[in-house]
Amino acid sequence: MRDFTKQGRSMAVGENGMICTSHPAASIAGLDMLRSGGNAVDASLAAIAVLAVVEPHMTGIGGDCFALFSMGGAAPIALDGSGRAPGAAKAEWYVDRDIREIPPTSAHAVTIPGAISAWCTLNRNHGSKPLAEILAPAIRLAEEGMRVTPRVAWDWGRQTEKLSVDPATRAAYLPGGRAPEVGDRFRNRALAETLRCISREGAAGFYTGKVAQALTAKLREAGGLHQEEDFTRHRSDYVQPVETSYRGYQVYECPPPGQGLAALMILRVIETLALGDSRHSEADRIHLLAEATKAAYRARDSYFCDPTQGDMPVARFLSDAFTSRIRDRIDPGKASLPEDWDLTEHKDTVYVCAVDRDLNAVSLINSLFAPFGSGIFEPTTGVVLHNRGSGFRTDPRHPCVIAPHKRPLHTIIPGLLFRDGKPIMPFGVMGGHYQATGHAHFLSHVLDDGLDIQAASDAPRSFAFDGKLSLEKTISQAAFDELARRGHAVGWSDFPIGGAQAIWIDHQRGIMLGASDHRKDGMALAL
């Protein structure tokens, strides 16, 4: 039980359904879908579509999507809704032009957006409501306008330089020459029309016809190698989840090219280090998590790739031998050498989880990659295009080298926790690269420390990345000083680190408990 004399949030409590998102309008849309008899898939899709309107810097139909879900308590199912590079995107083309990395605001960073294919696949195979009903709340908000909430306004205002480059983007997202402020109304009527087209035609309304033609023309005008055929051929894929055990629970993640495998690697290491041991100080725990993170991310950055176009030795990375090798190299009193990330940092993502009365449990994540993606906006469709392709390399020797119809490394990862063959918790932690660390840290708080899921979400965060150890300002000065003494390049984070949502299913009591991160505008709502 939390201390009600201190700032914080209570968990939501329900028994017939739960939805957790980062924005009130999305949570309401999901709850309305559950209330009207829809299942968890319907609720998640309604919520994620609304988020594509009300958090346009974080997500959109010009981005990608991953889902991890269990229907009626059955084994987890994973859906890879990420996009592929154009068929003409060969490494030699970039090498011949001395392009050593993919510029994040270029058309070359835009892989074919996969979100709509994923949404339509989920709706067709697992939903219970027609797509037109699911998309109706998002269409209404795009048409009539949404009121900008505080966190959205704060994030939006930090992107004025990027939004000013392209005239179409500037006109749409800096109305009157400035970013919208808290309470301002923002409309995207072209997006409303595109969503209507999708509601009538399904995925074909996005990947064929006038929408695909307009997006292809915009990308080619910006120097891209895209063809309409690249849109037409796109499909989402069902894939086998990766898993590991932690404290008697089974933790499931989507496989590469996502970084869920890195989250499992971190969990395996911190379990052997007994991260939750009460004898560990605040600085000890941050240090051990940082060292496990650096080791897992070194492997991620060197080996993770699209498994259909490269070797992905998942079993080796989750083996006892590999875990022991990482653990044995961690010095509890000294930081290891920092790792450097030489590509674009990606932070902007939305995550939704939902559970319905039949215990269908959905963990769903959608992203534009960087804030407002590539910054490329197609005005007749209302679509901002993501820049996930900036995660590719142009070095032909690297596993993540760009290639025709290849998927890049992804940071967005939904999580799902099971015990005794039953789903216990869909969960996710937004925040770009932080997500793998965030999954491990969040689960440790719940399963090691016994925190409820809202307290686990609210707890202070740290992140070792790109040669620095960033700490939220709720961490003590004493821990900061001790971590610096151990050799970490420590700094206070200027941003809240990540954002979480989770739903705990208490099968014995027949209830659901929901959490939504205080670092965002959202909420958990229940029936």
XYZ file of C-alpha atoms in Angstrom:
527
model
C 0.000 0.000 0.000
C 1.403 3.384 -0.956
C 1.925 6.252 1.480
C -1.057 8.521 0.818
C 0.688 11.483 2.454
C 3.212 11.547 -0.417
C 2.790 12.471 -4.043
C 1.911 9.529 -6.234
C -0.853 7.627 -7.943
C -3.091 4.783 -6.895
C -3.545 1.724 -9.065
C -6.787 1.375 -10.999
C -8.914 -1.581 -9.878
C -11.420 -3.495 -11.987
C -12.852 -6.910 -12.737
C -14.409 -6.780 -16.206
C -11.743 -4.974 -18.209
C -8.820 -2.579 -18.043
C -7.028 -0.196 -20.420
C -3.811 1.716 -19.735
C -2.367 4.392 -22.042
C -0.265 7.551 -21.953
C -3.154 9.923 -22.798
C -6.645 10.365 -21.281
C -8.439 10.446 -24.648
C -6.866 7.136 -25.642
C -7.745 5.486 -22.326
C -11.348 6.679 -22.656
C -11.578 5.339 -26.223
C -10.282 1.964 -25.081
C -12.641 1.857 -22.091
C -15.609 2.752 -24.287
C -14.711 -0.124 -26.578
C -14.632 -2.553 -23.621
C -17.872 -1.108 -22.232
C -19.648 -1.635 -25.556
C -18.697 -5.331 -25.626
C -15.409 -5.149 -27.517
C -12.463 -7.300 -26.545
C -8.935 -6.302 -25.516
C -7.750 -6.214 -29.135
C -10.538 -3.796 -30.066
C -9.749 -1.609 -27.050
C -6.034 -1.541 -27.795
C -6.567 -0.614 -31.439
C -9.060 2.135 -30.614
C -6.590 3.544 -28.084
C -3.547 3.346 -30.340
C -5.442 5.037 -33.186
C -6.406 7.904 -30.882
C -2.786 8.207 -29.755
C -1.814 8.615 -33.422
C -3.896 11.793 -33.361
C -3.326 13.219 -29.876
C 0.395 12.387 -29.520
C 1.540 13.127 -33.093
C 5.188 13.519 -32.070
C 5.226 10.045 -30.533
C 3.298 7.884 -32.930
C 1.184 7.739 -36.047
C 0.021 5.655 -38.978
C 3.303 6.540 -40.679
C 5.145 4.447 -38.072
C 5.603 0.851 -36.950
C 3.933 -1.473 -34.463
C 4.632 -4.632 -32.447
C 2.101 -6.702 -30.504
C 2.396 -9.488 -27.938
C -0.858 -10.977 -26.714
C -2.684 -13.949 -25.237
C -6.252 -14.817 -26.206
C -8.288 -16.445 -23.460
C -5.232 -17.472 -21.475
C -3.585 -19.289 -24.381
C 0.127 -19.188 -25.212
C 1.530 -15.796 -26.262
C 1.347 -14.677 -29.865
C 3.762 -12.111 -31.311
C 3.124 -9.910 -34.327
C 5.928 -8.006 -36.052
C 4.338 -4.947 -37.610
C 7.566 -3.216 -38.569
C 8.400 -1.974 -42.041
C 11.026 -2.976 -44.538
C 13.513 -1.018 -46.614
C 12.602 -0.283 -50.251
C 13.509 -2.920 -52.813
C 16.112 -0.585 -54.330
C 17.876 0.089 -51.011
C 21.146 -1.726 -51.559
C 24.221 -1.025 -49.438
C 26.315 -0.457 -52.554
C 24.092 2.473 -53.553
C 24.951 4.249 -50.308
C 28.618 3.266 -50.309
C 29.039 4.558 -53.869
C 27.726 7.940 -52.690
C 29.935 7.956 -49.586
C 26.902 7.786 -47.288
C 28.307 6.274 -44.089
C 25.101 6.463 -42.066
C 21.438 7.031 -42.879
C 20.525 10.665 -42.126
C 17.570 10.602 -39.700
C 15.641 13.376 -41.463
C 16.154 11.986 -44.961
C 13.776 9.894 -47.049
C 16.324 7.074 -46.801
C 15.431 6.735 -43.116
C 11.809 5.934 -44.004
C 11.086 2.230 -44.227
C 7.594 1.244 -45.367
C 5.318 2.075 -42.405
C 4.046 -1.143 -40.857
C 1.503 0.063 -38.301
C -1.647 -0.078 -40.430
C -0.902 -3.593 -41.652
C -0.445 -4.684 -38.034
C -3.668 -2.990 -36.896
C -5.668 -4.559 -39.706
C -4.142 -8.005 -39.110
C -5.044 -7.845 -35.419
C -8.542 -6.604 -36.188
C -9.186 -9.264 -38.837
C -7.824 -12.240 -36.917
C -8.451 -11.397 -33.270
C -10.845 -8.468 -32.954
C -14.602 -8.533 -32.466
C -15.610 -5.080 -33.721
C -15.608 -3.639 -37.253
C -12.632 -1.449 -38.100
C -14.901 1.543 -38.774
C -16.168 1.466 -35.183
C -12.670 1.072 -33.769
C -11.259 4.016 -35.732
C -14.257 6.301 -35.196
C -12.911 8.055 -32.041
C -9.600 8.839 -33.733
C -11.344 10.105 -36.860
C -13.552 12.396 -34.782
C -10.570 13.862 -32.897
C -8.568 14.388 -36.094
C -11.549 16.071 -37.771
C -12.879 18.179 -34.905
C -9.573 18.739 -33.140
C -7.952 17.595 -29.926
C -6.888 19.735 -26.969
C -3.151 19.596 -26.334
C -2.225 18.139 -22.937
C 0.755 19.255 -20.794
C 3.327 16.564 -21.599
C 2.426 16.685 -25.291
C 2.882 20.470 -25.334
C 6.238 20.181 -23.543
C 7.546 17.622 -26.037
C 6.118 19.453 -29.053
C 7.718 22.755 -28.097
C 11.158 21.165 -28.115
C 10.851 20.212 -31.793
C 10.255 23.580 -33.463
C 13.588 23.544 -35.300
C 12.939 20.130 -36.823
C 9.363 21.026 -37.709
C 10.483 24.216 -39.473
C 12.562 22.543 -42.192
C 9.843 21.244 -44.535
C 7.199 23.845 -45.516
C 4.386 21.296 -45.371
C 5.446 20.101 -41.933
C 5.825 23.660 -40.685
C 2.364 24.659 -41.886
C 0.720 21.651 -40.257
C 2.572 21.365 -36.946
C 3.575 24.947 -36.198
C 0.237 26.701 -36.792
C 0.689 30.436 -36.551
C 4.456 29.874 -36.514
C 4.640 28.218 -33.095
C 4.093 24.901 -31.398
C 0.652 24.486 -29.815
C 0.443 25.270 -26.105
C -1.472 23.488 -23.355
C -5.171 23.627 -24.130
C -4.808 24.685 -27.783
C -6.948 22.842 -30.316
C -5.104 20.945 -33.048
C -6.715 19.410 -36.122
C -5.492 17.110 -38.876
C -8.424 16.762 -41.257
C -6.335 15.051 -43.940
C -5.442 12.335 -41.421
C -9.137 11.946 -40.607
C -9.850 11.282 -44.272
C -7.013 8.734 -44.516
C -8.372 6.930 -41.450
C -11.827 6.896 -43.056
C -10.310 5.312 -46.160
C -8.651 2.648 -43.985
C -11.888 2.043 -42.076
C -13.630 1.315 -45.408
C -10.892 -0.567 -47.263
C -8.655 -1.986 -44.534
C -4.918 -2.133 -45.188
C -5.509 -1.611 -48.907
C -6.664 1.910 -48.060
C -3.121 2.713 -46.985
C -0.843 0.457 -49.047
C -2.554 0.892 -52.422
C -4.383 3.663 -54.236
C -4.131 7.384 -53.612
C -2.561 7.189 -50.144
C 0.314 4.947 -51.247
C 0.748 7.025 -54.399
C 0.961 10.275 -52.431
C 3.416 8.870 -49.887
C 5.606 7.376 -52.612
C 5.649 10.671 -54.517
C 6.581 12.609 -51.373
C 9.424 10.239 -50.568
C 10.788 10.221 -54.107
C 10.603 14.007 -54.213
C 12.767 13.965 -51.080
C 15.329 11.670 -52.744
C 14.035 8.302 -51.595
C 14.275 5.012 -53.480
C 10.685 4.000 -52.739
C 8.266 2.575 -55.272
C 4.527 1.971 -54.974
C 5.285 -1.731 -55.217
C 7.168 -1.478 -51.895
C 3.923 -0.376 -50.244
C 1.775 -2.925 -52.064
C 3.899 -5.898 -51.017
C 4.123 -5.013 -47.317
C 2.745 -7.526 -44.786
C 2.982 -8.012 -41.022
C 4.351 -11.309 -39.761
C 3.460 -13.576 -36.863
C 6.711 -14.542 -35.146
C 7.762 -16.788 -32.274
C 8.183 -14.892 -28.988
C 11.481 -15.167 -27.118
C 11.344 -15.978 -23.414
C 13.232 -16.541 -20.204
C 12.334 -17.288 -16.597
C 12.692 -14.794 -13.740
C 11.808 -15.550 -10.122
C 9.458 -18.344 -11.157
C 7.699 -16.310 -13.852
C 8.009 -16.551 -17.640
C 8.871 -13.296 -19.384
C 7.966 -13.057 -23.080
C 9.235 -10.528 -25.615
C 9.034 -10.112 -29.380
C 12.146 -11.474 -31.113
C 14.717 -9.493 -33.128
C 14.846 -7.209 -34.972
C 13.399 -5.751 -31.755
C 15.522 -5.418 -28.628
C 13.288 -7.568 -26.403
C 16.057 -10.169 -26.364
C 18.305 -7.598 -24.661
C 15.701 -7.171 -21.905
C 15.790 -10.924 -21.289
C 19.589 -10.898 -21.239
C 19.584 -8.147 -18.607
C 17.034 -10.027 -16.511
C 19.118 -13.184 -16.548
C 22.189 -11.279 -15.383
C 20.500 -9.281 -12.616
C 18.854 -12.467 -11.313
C 22.295 -14.009 -10.794
C 23.435 -10.760 -9.142
C 20.425 -10.786 -6.776
C 19.598 -7.191 -7.662
C 16.731 -7.146 -5.168
C 18.907 -8.175 -2.209
C 18.230 -5.758 0.662
C 21.953 -5.609 1.363
C 22.489 -3.704 -1.888
C 22.598 0.062 -1.507
C 20.872 2.458 -3.906
C 24.197 2.988 -5.680
C 24.857 -0.779 -5.804
C 21.601 -1.466 -7.581
C 22.069 1.323 -10.112
C 25.653 0.189 -10.756
C 24.749 -3.474 -11.307
C 21.839 -2.596 -13.588
C 24.121 -0.271 -15.561
C 26.779 -2.946 -16.004
C 24.247 -5.572 -17.099
C 22.771 -3.041 -19.523
C 26.118 -2.183 -21.098
C 26.947 -5.851 -21.640
C 23.571 -6.655 -23.217
C 23.635 -3.549 -25.412
C 27.106 -4.348 -26.700
C 25.734 -7.656 -27.946
C 22.609 -5.942 -29.290
C 24.522 -3.355 -31.284
C 26.948 -5.914 -32.703
C 24.607 -8.782 -33.568
C 20.884 -7.965 -33.520
C 19.355 -7.835 -36.994
C 16.435 -8.966 -39.123
C 16.581 -12.762 -38.587
C 15.217 -13.385 -42.077
C 18.355 -11.794 -43.519
C 21.059 -12.673 -41.021
C 22.150 -15.052 -38.279
C 20.465 -14.326 -34.930
C 21.791 -16.754 -32.263
C 18.999 -16.233 -29.706
C 19.723 -19.433 -27.770
C 23.368 -18.487 -27.280
C 22.498 -15.070 -25.868
C 20.078 -16.668 -23.378
C 22.373 -19.528 -22.408
C 23.735 -20.050 -18.900
C 27.258 -19.837 -20.287
C 26.695 -16.403 -21.853
C 24.949 -15.106 -18.720
C 27.767 -16.354 -16.507
C 30.374 -14.736 -18.740
C 28.651 -11.354 -18.398
C 28.173 -11.731 -14.645
C 31.765 -12.740 -14.035
C 33.060 -9.666 -15.834
C 31.071 -7.237 -13.678
C 33.125 -5.569 -10.967
C 30.773 -4.508 -8.137
C 33.064 -1.603 -7.272
C 34.094 -0.295 -10.679
C 32.396 0.777 -13.895
C 33.374 -1.012 -17.089
C 34.419 0.914 -20.167
C 31.497 2.806 -21.708
C 29.924 1.749 -24.947
C 29.239 4.274 -27.694
C 26.167 4.413 -29.928
C 26.955 5.974 -33.278
C 23.460 6.167 -34.721
C 20.338 8.196 -34.063
C 18.849 8.133 -30.601
C 15.194 7.233 -30.686
C 12.804 8.093 -27.885
C 9.316 8.612 -29.182
C 6.864 5.795 -28.716
C 3.442 5.036 -27.265
C 2.507 1.869 -25.422
C -0.950 0.439 -24.644
C -2.060 -2.591 -22.676
C -5.562 -3.987 -22.243
C -7.296 -6.951 -20.613
C -10.957 -7.855 -21.095
C -13.514 -9.901 -19.150
C -12.415 -13.083 -20.959
C -8.798 -12.444 -19.919
C -7.596 -11.692 -23.406
C -4.409 -9.733 -22.634
C -2.812 -7.367 -25.166
C 0.552 -5.612 -25.074
C 0.868 -3.193 -28.012
C 3.455 -0.582 -28.953
C 3.558 1.942 -31.814
C 6.256 4.431 -32.750
C 7.561 7.107 -35.117
C 11.123 6.473 -33.861
C 12.426 10.044 -33.292
C 10.166 12.984 -32.346
C 7.875 13.527 -35.351
C 9.847 10.767 -37.088
C 11.743 11.937 -40.140
C 9.924 15.273 -40.099
C 8.595 14.434 -43.570
C 4.856 15.195 -43.740
C 2.583 14.399 -46.677
C -0.194 17.017 -46.488
C -2.891 15.355 -48.599
C -2.850 12.244 -46.386
C -2.020 13.897 -43.054
C 0.757 11.345 -42.499
C 4.079 12.019 -40.749
C 6.623 9.409 -41.829
C 8.852 7.737 -39.275
C 12.650 7.367 -39.523
C 13.249 3.838 -38.274
C 15.613 3.204 -41.170
C 18.204 5.460 -39.563
C 19.002 2.401 -37.446
C 20.491 0.694 -40.503
C 24.213 0.634 -41.207
C 25.765 1.109 -44.628
C 28.807 -1.051 -43.810
C 28.256 -4.285 -45.788
C 30.014 -6.262 -43.035
C 27.537 -5.313 -40.301
C 24.547 -7.609 -39.548
C 22.217 -4.594 -39.639
C 23.430 -3.329 -43.022
C 20.670 -1.874 -45.156
C 19.355 -4.243 -47.841
C 16.257 -4.639 -50.010
C 13.106 -5.451 -48.010
C 15.095 -5.738 -44.762
C 13.892 -4.603 -41.345
C 16.213 -2.441 -39.194
C 16.964 -2.817 -35.489
C 13.971 -1.742 -33.405
C 13.856 -0.466 -29.851
C 10.075 -0.708 -29.350
C 9.141 -3.796 -27.346
C 5.886 -4.951 -25.741
C 6.243 -7.342 -22.798
C 4.063 -10.103 -21.370
C 4.473 -11.931 -18.047
C 3.132 -15.458 -17.416
C 3.047 -17.788 -14.436
C 1.885 -21.408 -14.325
C 0.768 -21.157 -17.940
C -1.471 -18.117 -17.368
C -1.032 -14.493 -18.423
C -0.249 -12.359 -15.378
C 0.733 -8.974 -16.794
C 0.955 -7.202 -20.127
C 3.484 -4.409 -19.623
C 5.669 -1.955 -21.468
C 8.133 0.825 -20.784
C 8.455 3.517 -23.450
C 11.670 5.434 -23.987
C 13.653 4.386 -27.074
C 16.884 2.630 -26.161
C 15.855 2.623 -22.496
C 13.088 0.109 -23.083
C 15.099 -3.082 -22.594
C 16.613 -1.730 -19.381
C 13.212 -0.389 -18.383
C 11.543 -3.777 -18.746
C 14.164 -5.432 -16.553
C 14.151 -2.663 -13.938
C 10.341 -2.544 -13.749
C 10.053 -6.328 -13.343
C 12.756 -6.326 -10.682
C 10.823 -3.747 -8.668
C 7.679 -5.895 -8.889
C 9.124 -9.394 -8.497
C 12.175 -8.677 -6.314
C 11.008 -5.748 -4.211
C 7.320 -6.579 -3.973
C 6.217 -3.144 -5.164
C 2.774 -2.800 -6.664
C 2.880 -1.998 -10.362
C 2.124 1.721 -9.947
C 4.885 2.104 -7.340
C 7.236 0.185 -9.622
C 6.401 2.585 -12.442
C 6.844 5.637 -10.206
C 10.240 4.548 -8.836
C 13.348 6.597 -9.785
C 15.107 5.521 -12.971
C 18.640 5.443 -14.280
C 20.059 4.538 -17.672
C 23.601 3.715 -18.798
C 23.843 4.579 -22.478
C 26.203 6.202 -24.963
C 29.016 6.506 -22.442
C 26.904 8.220 -19.766
C 24.925 7.127 -16.730
C 21.829 9.342 -16.557
C 19.929 9.624 -13.277
C 16.509 11.045 -12.607
C 16.607 13.796 -10.008
C 14.666 11.688 -7.511
C 17.857 9.646 -6.962
C 19.939 10.772 -3.993
C 23.049 12.929 -4.225
C 24.889 10.306 -2.166
C 24.198 7.683 -4.832
C 25.276 10.127 -7.554
C 28.590 10.739 -5.791
C 29.228 7.045 -5.144
C 28.546 6.111 -8.767
C 30.949 8.816 -9.927
C 33.562 7.396 -7.533
C 33.139 3.978 -9.177
C 34.030 5.487 -12.546
C 30.662 6.197 -14.148
C 30.228 9.390 -16.185
C 27.186 10.408 -14.155
C 24.742 13.193 -14.969
C 21.256 14.293 -14.004
C 18.745 13.616 -16.776
C 17.020 16.649 -18.287
C 14.126 14.412 -19.309
C 11.903 11.966 -17.467
C 13.284 8.547 -18.368
C 10.673 6.440 -20.131
C 7.015 5.873 -19.397
C 5.289 2.674 -18.303
C 1.896 1.005 -18.453
C 0.959 -2.360 -16.964
C -2.016 -4.485 -15.916
C -1.673 -7.137 -13.205
C -4.194 -9.987 -13.416
C -4.973 -11.493 -10.003
C -6.540 -14.796 -11.043
C -7.217 -15.913 -7.484
C -9.227 -12.813 -6.559
C -10.722 -12.235 -10.004
C -9.504 -8.644 -10.314
C -7.214 -6.517 -12.463
C -4.859 -3.798 -11.233
C -3.664 -1.111 -13.626
C -0.801 1.398 -13.670
C 0.036 4.355 -15.903
C 3.244 6.349 -15.579
C 3.122 9.737 -13.837
C 5.733 10.932 -16.337
C 3.034 11.060 -19.041
C -0.477 12.511 -19.328
C -2.260 9.167 -19.308
C -4.219 6.944 -16.988
C -5.403 3.434 -16.264
C -9.187 2.964 -16.475
C -11.231 -0.071 -15.494
C -14.648 -1.695 -15.696
